[in-house]
mmCIF file with all atom_site columns, C-alpha atoms in Angstrom:
data_model
loop_
_atom_site.group_PDB
_atom_site.id
_atom_site.type_symbol
_atom_site.label_atom_id
_atom_site.label_alt_id
_atom_site.label_comp_id
_atom_site.label_asym_id
_atom_site.label_entity_id
_atom_site.label_seq_id
_atom_site.pdbx_PDB_ins_code
_atom_site.Cartn_x
_atom_site.Cartn_y
_atom_site.Cartn_z
_atom_site.occupancy
_atom_site.B_iso_or_equiv
_atom_site.pdbx_formal_charge
_atom_site.auth_seq_id
_atom_site.auth_comp_id
_atom_site.auth_asym_id
_atom_site.auth_atom_id
_atom_site.pdbx_PDB_model_num
ATOM 1   C CA . PRO A 1 1   ? -95.973 142.466 -36.917 1.00 0.00 ? 526 PRO A CA 1
ATOM 2   C CA . PRO A 1 2   ? -95.005 140.721 -33.900 1.00 0.00 ? 527 PRO A CA 1
ATOM 3   C CA . PRO A 1 3   ? -91.718 138.972 -33.617 1.00 0.00 ? 528 PRO A CA 1
ATOM 4   C CA . HIS A 1 4   ? -91.380 135.547 -35.656 1.00 0.00 ? 529 HIS A CA 1
ATOM 5   C CA . ALA A 1 5   ? -90.556 132.355 -33.634 1.00 0.00 ? 530 ALA A CA 1
ATOM 6   C CA . GLY A 1 6   ? -88.045 130.429 -35.264 1.00 0.00 ? 531 GLY A CA 1
ATOM 7   C CA . ALA A 1 7   ? -87.931 126.613 -35.013 1.00 0.00 ? 532 ALA A CA 1
ATOM 8   C CA . LEU A 1 8   ? -86.176 124.444 -32.157 1.00 0.00 ? 533 LEU A CA 1
ATOM 9   C CA . ARG A 1 9   ? -82.345 124.179 -32.813 1.00 0.00 ? 534 ARG A CA 1
ATOM 10  C CA . ASP A 1 10  ? -80.541 122.004 -30.335 1.00 0.00 ? 535 ASP A CA 1
ATOM 11  C CA . PHE A 1 11  ? -80.558 120.273 -27.346 1.00 0.00 ? 536 PHE A CA 1
ATOM 12  C CA . HIS A 1 12  ? -78.365 119.390 -25.171 1.00 0.00 ? 537 HIS A CA 1
ATOM 13  C CA . TYR A 1 13  ? -77.865 117.896 -21.415 1.00 0.00 ? 538 TYR A CA 1
ATOM 14  C CA . VAL A 1 14  ? -75.764 120.700 -19.900 1.00 0.00 ? 539 VAL A CA 1
ATOM 15  C CA . SER A 1 15  ? -74.421 118.668 -16.994 1.00 0.00 ? 540 SER A CA 1
ATOM 16  C CA . PRO A 1 16  ? -76.251 115.944 -14.552 1.00 0.00 ? 541 PRO A CA 1
ATOM 17  C CA . GLY A 1 17  ? -79.536 117.057 -13.876 1.00 0.00 ? 542 GLY A CA 1
ATOM 18  C CA . VAL A 1 18  ? -79.590 120.419 -16.049 1.00 0.00 ? 543 VAL A CA 1
ATOM 19  C CA . SER A 1 19  ? -80.804 119.846 -19.737 1.00 0.00 ? 544 SER A CA 1
ATOM 20  C CA . GLU A 1 20  ? -80.741 122.784 -22.570 1.00 0.00 ? 545 GLU A CA 1
ATOM 21  C CA . ALA A 1 21  ? -82.645 124.214 -25.458 1.00 0.00 ? 546 ALA A CA 1
ATOM 22  C CA . HIS A 1 22  ? -82.603 126.702 -27.981 1.00 0.00 ? 547 HIS A CA 1
ATOM 23  C CA . TYR A 1 23  ? -84.691 128.595 -29.968 1.00 0.00 ? 548 TYR A CA 1
ATOM 24  C CA . THR A 1 24  ? -84.625 131.718 -31.896 1.00 0.00 ? 549 THR A CA 1
ATOM 25  C CA . LEU A 1 25  ? -86.457 135.128 -32.449 1.00 0.00 ? 550 LEU A CA 1
ATOM 26  C CA . ARG A 1 26  ? -86.164 137.373 -35.270 1.00 0.00 ? 551 ARG A CA 1
ATOM 27  C CA . LEU A 1 27  ? -88.807 140.036 -36.550 1.00 0.00 ? 552 LEU A CA 1
ATOM 28  C CA . THR A 1 28  ? -90.525 140.172 -39.291 1.00 0.00 ? 553 THR A CA 1
ATOM 29  C CA . SER A 1 29  ? -89.972 143.566 -40.756 1.00 0.00 ? 554 SER A CA 1
ATOM 30  C CA . PRO A 1 30  ? -87.510 146.412 -39.618 1.00 0.00 ? 555 PRO A CA 1
ATOM 31  C CA . PRO A 1 31  ? -88.749 148.747 -36.540 1.00 0.00 ? 556 PRO A CA 1
ATOM 32  C CA . ALA A 1 32  ? -87.963 152.410 -36.521 1.00 0.00 ? 557 ALA A CA 1
ATOM 33  C CA . HIS A 1 33  ? -86.884 152.348 -33.363 1.00 0.00 ? 558 HIS A CA 1
ATOM 34  C CA . PRO A 1 34  ? -84.460 149.570 -31.312 1.00 0.00 ? 559 PRO A CA 1
ATOM 35  C CA . VAL A 1 35  ? -87.422 147.043 -29.790 1.00 0.00 ? 560 VAL A CA 1
ATOM 36  C CA . HIS A 1 36  ? -86.301 144.906 -26.661 1.00 0.00 ? 561 HIS A CA 1
ATOM 37  C CA . VAL A 1 37  ? -87.723 141.425 -26.272 1.00 0.00 ? 562 VAL A CA 1
ATOM 38  C CA . THR A 1 38  ? -88.234 139.624 -22.635 1.00 0.00 ? 563 THR A CA 1
ATOM 39  C CA . PRO A 1 39  ? -88.753 136.288 -22.711 1.00 0.00 ? 564 PRO A CA 1
ATOM 40  C CA . SER A 1 40  ? -90.199 134.584 -19.589 1.00 0.00 ? 565 SER A CA 1
ATOM 41  C CA . ALA A 1 41  ? -91.102 131.472 -18.112 1.00 0.00 ? 566 ALA A CA 1
ATOM 42  C CA . GLY A 1 42  ? -92.341 132.642 -15.257 1.00 0.00 ? 567 GLY A CA 1
ATOM 43  C CA . ALA A 1 43  ? -95.507 130.114 -14.562 1.00 0.00 ? 568 ALA A CA 1
ATOM 44  C CA . ALA A 1 44  ? -92.501 127.466 -15.094 1.00 0.00 ? 569 ALA A CA 1
ATOM 45  C CA . GLY A 1 45  ? -91.151 128.033 -11.262 1.00 0.00 ? 570 GLY A CA 1
ATOM 46  C CA . GLY A 1 46  ? -87.910 128.085 -10.005 1.00 0.00 ? 571 GLY A CA 1
ATOM 47  C CA . HIS A 1 47  ? -87.076 125.020 -12.061 1.00 0.00 ? 572 HIS A CA 1
ATOM 48  C CA . VAL A 1 48  ? -86.571 126.441 -15.441 1.00 0.00 ? 573 VAL A CA 1
ATOM 49  C CA . HIS A 1 49  ? -84.035 129.871 -16.280 1.00 0.00 ? 574 HIS A CA 1
ATOM 50  C CA . VAL A 1 50  ? -84.375 131.497 -19.517 1.00 0.00 ? 575 VAL A CA 1
ATOM 51  C CA . SER A 1 51  ? -81.480 133.531 -20.617 1.00 0.00 ? 576 SER A CA 1
ATOM 52  C CA . PRO A 1 52  ? -80.786 136.041 -22.482 1.00 0.00 ? 577 PRO A CA 1
ATOM 53  C CA . ALA A 1 53  ? -83.587 138.431 -20.105 1.00 0.00 ? 578 ALA A CA 1
ATOM 54  C CA . GLU A 1 54  ? -83.629 140.579 -23.142 1.00 0.00 ? 579 GLU A CA 1
ATOM 55  C CA . LEU A 1 55  ? -83.361 140.636 -26.723 1.00 0.00 ? 580 LEU A CA 1
ATOM 56  C CA . VAL A 1 56  ? -82.663 143.724 -28.721 1.00 0.00 ? 581 VAL A CA 1
ATOM 57  C CA . PHE A 1 57  ? -83.452 143.805 -32.594 1.00 0.00 ? 582 PHE A CA 1
ATOM 58  C CA . ASP A 1 58  ? -82.916 147.460 -34.566 1.00 0.00 ? 583 ASP A CA 1
ATOM 59  C CA . GLU A 1 59  ? -82.817 148.518 -38.237 1.00 0.00 ? 584 GLU A CA 1
ATOM 60  C CA . HIS A 1 60  ? -79.303 146.477 -38.472 1.00 0.00 ? 585 HIS A CA 1
ATOM 61  C CA . ASN A 1 61  ? -80.363 143.256 -37.176 1.00 0.00 ? 586 ASN A CA 1
ATOM 62  C CA . TRP A 1 62  ? -84.198 143.114 -36.958 1.00 0.00 ? 587 TRP A CA 1
ATOM 63  C CA . ARG A 1 63  ? -83.944 139.684 -39.563 1.00 0.00 ? 588 ARG A CA 1
ATOM 64  C CA . THR A 1 64  ? -81.281 138.410 -37.583 1.00 0.00 ? 589 THR A CA 1
ATOM 65  C CA . PRO A 1 65  ? -82.611 135.189 -35.837 1.00 0.00 ? 590 PRO A CA 1
ATOM 66  C CA . GLN A 1 66  ? -80.954 135.733 -31.913 1.00 0.00 ? 591 GLN A CA 1
ATOM 67  C CA . ARG A 1 67  ? -81.220 132.390 -29.619 1.00 0.00 ? 592 ARG A CA 1
ATOM 68  C CA . VAL A 1 68  ? -83.097 131.880 -26.653 1.00 0.00 ? 593 VAL A CA 1
ATOM 69  C CA . ARG A 1 69  ? -81.623 129.346 -24.494 1.00 0.00 ? 594 ARG A CA 1
ATOM 70  C CA . VAL A 1 70  ? -84.162 127.492 -22.020 1.00 0.00 ? 595 VAL A CA 1
ATOM 71  C CA . LEU A 1 71  ? -82.428 125.363 -18.950 1.00 0.00 ? 596 LEU A CA 1
ATOM 72  C CA . VAL A 1 72  ? -84.436 123.119 -16.991 1.00 0.00 ? 597 VAL A CA 1
ATOM 73  C CA . LEU A 1 73  ? -83.078 121.556 -13.678 1.00 0.00 ? 598 LEU A CA 1
ATOM 74  C CA . GLU A 1 74  ? -84.112 118.435 -13.465 1.00 0.00 ? 599 GLU A CA 1
ATOM 75  C CA . ASP A 1 75  ? -83.152 117.650 -9.584  1.00 0.00 ? 600 ASP A CA 1
ATOM 76  C CA . LEU A 1 76  ? -86.996 119.707 -8.802  1.00 0.00 ? 601 LEU A CA 1
ATOM 77  C CA . LEU A 1 77  ? -88.842 117.489 -10.976 1.00 0.00 ? 602 LEU A CA 1
ATOM 78  C CA . LEU A 1 78  ? -90.631 114.813 -10.320 1.00 0.00 ? 603 LEU A CA 1
ATOM 79  C CA . PRO A 1 79  ? -91.013 111.556 -12.039 1.00 0.00 ? 604 PRO A CA 1
ATOM 80  C CA . ASP A 1 80  ? -93.564 111.872 -15.182 1.00 0.00 ? 605 ASP A CA 1
ATOM 81  C CA . ASP A 1 81  ? -93.473 115.840 -14.939 1.00 0.00 ? 606 ASP A CA 1
ATOM 82  C CA . ASP A 1 82  ? -93.232 117.388 -18.124 1.00 0.00 ? 607 ASP A CA 1
ATOM 83  C CA . ALA A 1 83  ? -90.425 118.750 -19.361 1.00 0.00 ? 608 ALA A CA 1
ATOM 84  C CA . ARG A 1 84  ? -92.658 121.503 -21.537 1.00 0.00 ? 609 ARG A CA 1
ATOM 85  C CA . VAL A 1 85  ? -91.974 124.947 -21.041 1.00 0.00 ? 610 VAL A CA 1
ATOM 86  C CA . ARG A 1 86  ? -93.830 128.032 -22.105 1.00 0.00 ? 611 ARG A CA 1
ATOM 87  C CA . VAL A 1 87  ? -92.032 130.587 -22.373 1.00 0.00 ? 612 VAL A CA 1
ATOM 88  C CA . ALA A 1 88  ? -94.040 134.503 -23.050 1.00 0.00 ? 613 ALA A CA 1
ATOM 89  C CA . HIS A 1 89  ? -92.462 137.539 -24.877 1.00 0.00 ? 614 HIS A CA 1
ATOM 90  C CA . ARG A 1 90  ? -92.643 140.725 -24.034 1.00 0.00 ? 615 ARG A CA 1
ATOM 91  C CA . ALA A 1 91  ? -91.589 143.859 -25.984 1.00 0.00 ? 616 ALA A CA 1
ATOM 92  C CA . ARG A 1 92  ? -91.766 147.024 -25.606 1.00 0.00 ? 617 ARG A CA 1
ATOM 93  C CA . SER A 1 93  ? -90.518 150.166 -28.107 1.00 0.00 ? 618 SER A CA 1
ATOM 94  C CA . ALA A 1 94  ? -91.068 153.628 -29.337 1.00 0.00 ? 619 ALA A CA 1
ATOM 95  C CA . ASP A 1 95  ? -92.136 152.111 -32.541 1.00 0.00 ? 620 ASP A CA 1
ATOM 96  C CA . ARG A 1 96  ? -95.722 151.777 -32.865 1.00 0.00 ? 621 ARG A CA 1
ATOM 97  C CA . ALA A 1 97  ? -96.000 148.853 -34.810 1.00 0.00 ? 622 ALA A CA 1
ATOM 98  C CA . TYR A 1 98  ? -94.186 146.951 -32.123 1.00 0.00 ? 623 TYR A CA 1
ATOM 99  C CA . HIS A 1 99  ? -94.797 148.243 -28.269 1.00 0.00 ? 624 HIS A CA 1
ATOM 100 C CA . ARG A 1 100 ? -96.753 145.963 -26.332 1.00 0.00 ? 625 ARG A CA 1
ATOM 101 C CA . ALA A 1 101 ? -97.555 143.699 -29.538 1.00 0.00 ? 626 ALA A CA 1
ATOM 102 C CA . ARG A 1 102 ? -99.158 140.661 -28.793 1.00 0.00 ? 627 ARG A CA 1
ATOM 103 C CA . LEU A 1 103 ? -96.028 138.157 -29.401 1.00 0.00 ? 628 LEU A CA 1
ATOM 104 C CA . ASP A 1 104 ? -96.692 134.533 -29.348 1.00 0.00 ? 629 ASP A CA 1
ATOM 105 C CA . ALA A 1 105 ? -95.727 132.580 -26.701 1.00 0.00 ? 630 ALA A CA 1
ATOM 106 C CA . ARG A 1 106 ? -92.930 129.168 -27.776 1.00 0.00 ? 631 ARG A CA 1
ATOM 107 C CA . LEU A 1 107 ? -93.406 125.667 -26.476 1.00 0.00 ? 632 LEU A CA 1
ATOM 108 C CA . VAL A 1 108 ? -90.722 124.268 -25.822 1.00 0.00 ? 633 VAL A CA 1
ATOM 109 C CA . ASP A 1 109 ? -90.220 120.618 -25.111 1.00 0.00 ? 634 ASP A CA 1
ATOM 110 C CA . VAL A 1 110 ? -86.693 120.280 -23.284 1.00 0.00 ? 635 VAL A CA 1
ATOM 111 C CA . PRO A 1 111 ? -85.576 116.253 -22.844 1.00 0.00 ? 636 PRO A CA 1
ATOM 112 C CA . THR A 1 112 ? -85.111 115.103 -19.877 1.00 0.00 ? 637 THR A CA 1
ATOM 113 C CA . VAL A 1 113 ? -83.238 112.260 -17.979 1.00 0.00 ? 638 VAL A CA 1
ATOM 114 C CA . CYS A 1 114 ? -86.055 111.956 -15.612 1.00 0.00 ? 639 CYS A CA 1
ATOM 115 C CA . GLY A 1 115 ? -87.519 108.837 -16.726 1.00 0.00 ? 640 GLY A CA 1
ATOM 116 C CA . ASP A 1 116 ? -84.326 106.941 -15.779 1.00 0.00 ? 641 ASP A CA 1
ATOM 117 C CA . GLY A 1 117 ? -84.552 107.261 -12.303 1.00 0.00 ? 642 GLY A CA 1
ATOM 118 C CA . ARG A 1 118 ? -82.799 110.520 -11.878 1.00 0.00 ? 643 ARG A CA 1
ATOM 119 C CA . CYS A 1 119 ? -85.486 113.094 -11.073 1.00 0.00 ? 644 CYS A CA 1
ATOM 120 C CA . ALA A 1 120 ? -86.381 114.329 -7.048  1.00 0.00 ? 645 ALA A CA 1
ATOM 121 C CA . GLY A 1 121 ? -88.777 111.758 -5.399  1.00 0.00 ? 646 GLY A CA 1
ATOM 122 C CA . ASP A 1 122 ? -87.068 108.625 -7.503  1.00 0.00 ? 647 ASP A CA 1
#
C-alpha cells in the first residue's frame, strides 16, 4: 500500500519573492522494514525547492504524518505563470510492499504575489 498524501495544511510568504506551502505524507500500514520516501519537483526547474530530501517511515512512526515543504522562488516566475507544483514521490525499502511502490504525485498550489507586479519580466 502506498503512502497517503495528507491535506495541504498551510501556506505563507517566507520573504519577498519566496512563498511556501506544506502537505503531509504517512503510510497506510506498518512496514516490516524502514521505508524511505524521496519527494521531488524535478520537472519544475530551479524555481522550486522541496524539503526534506527524504522522509523515513518505520514500525514506530508509520501512521504519523510527516510534513513536506514546497518553496517557490517567485523572482524566477513570469506574469501569469502557474504556481502549481507537481511533487513526485519515490519509495525504497527492504519491505516488498513498499519498495518501488507506485506513489501518487501531489499537486501543490503555492499562492504567490506574482500578479502584484513582483515577478521577473514585469
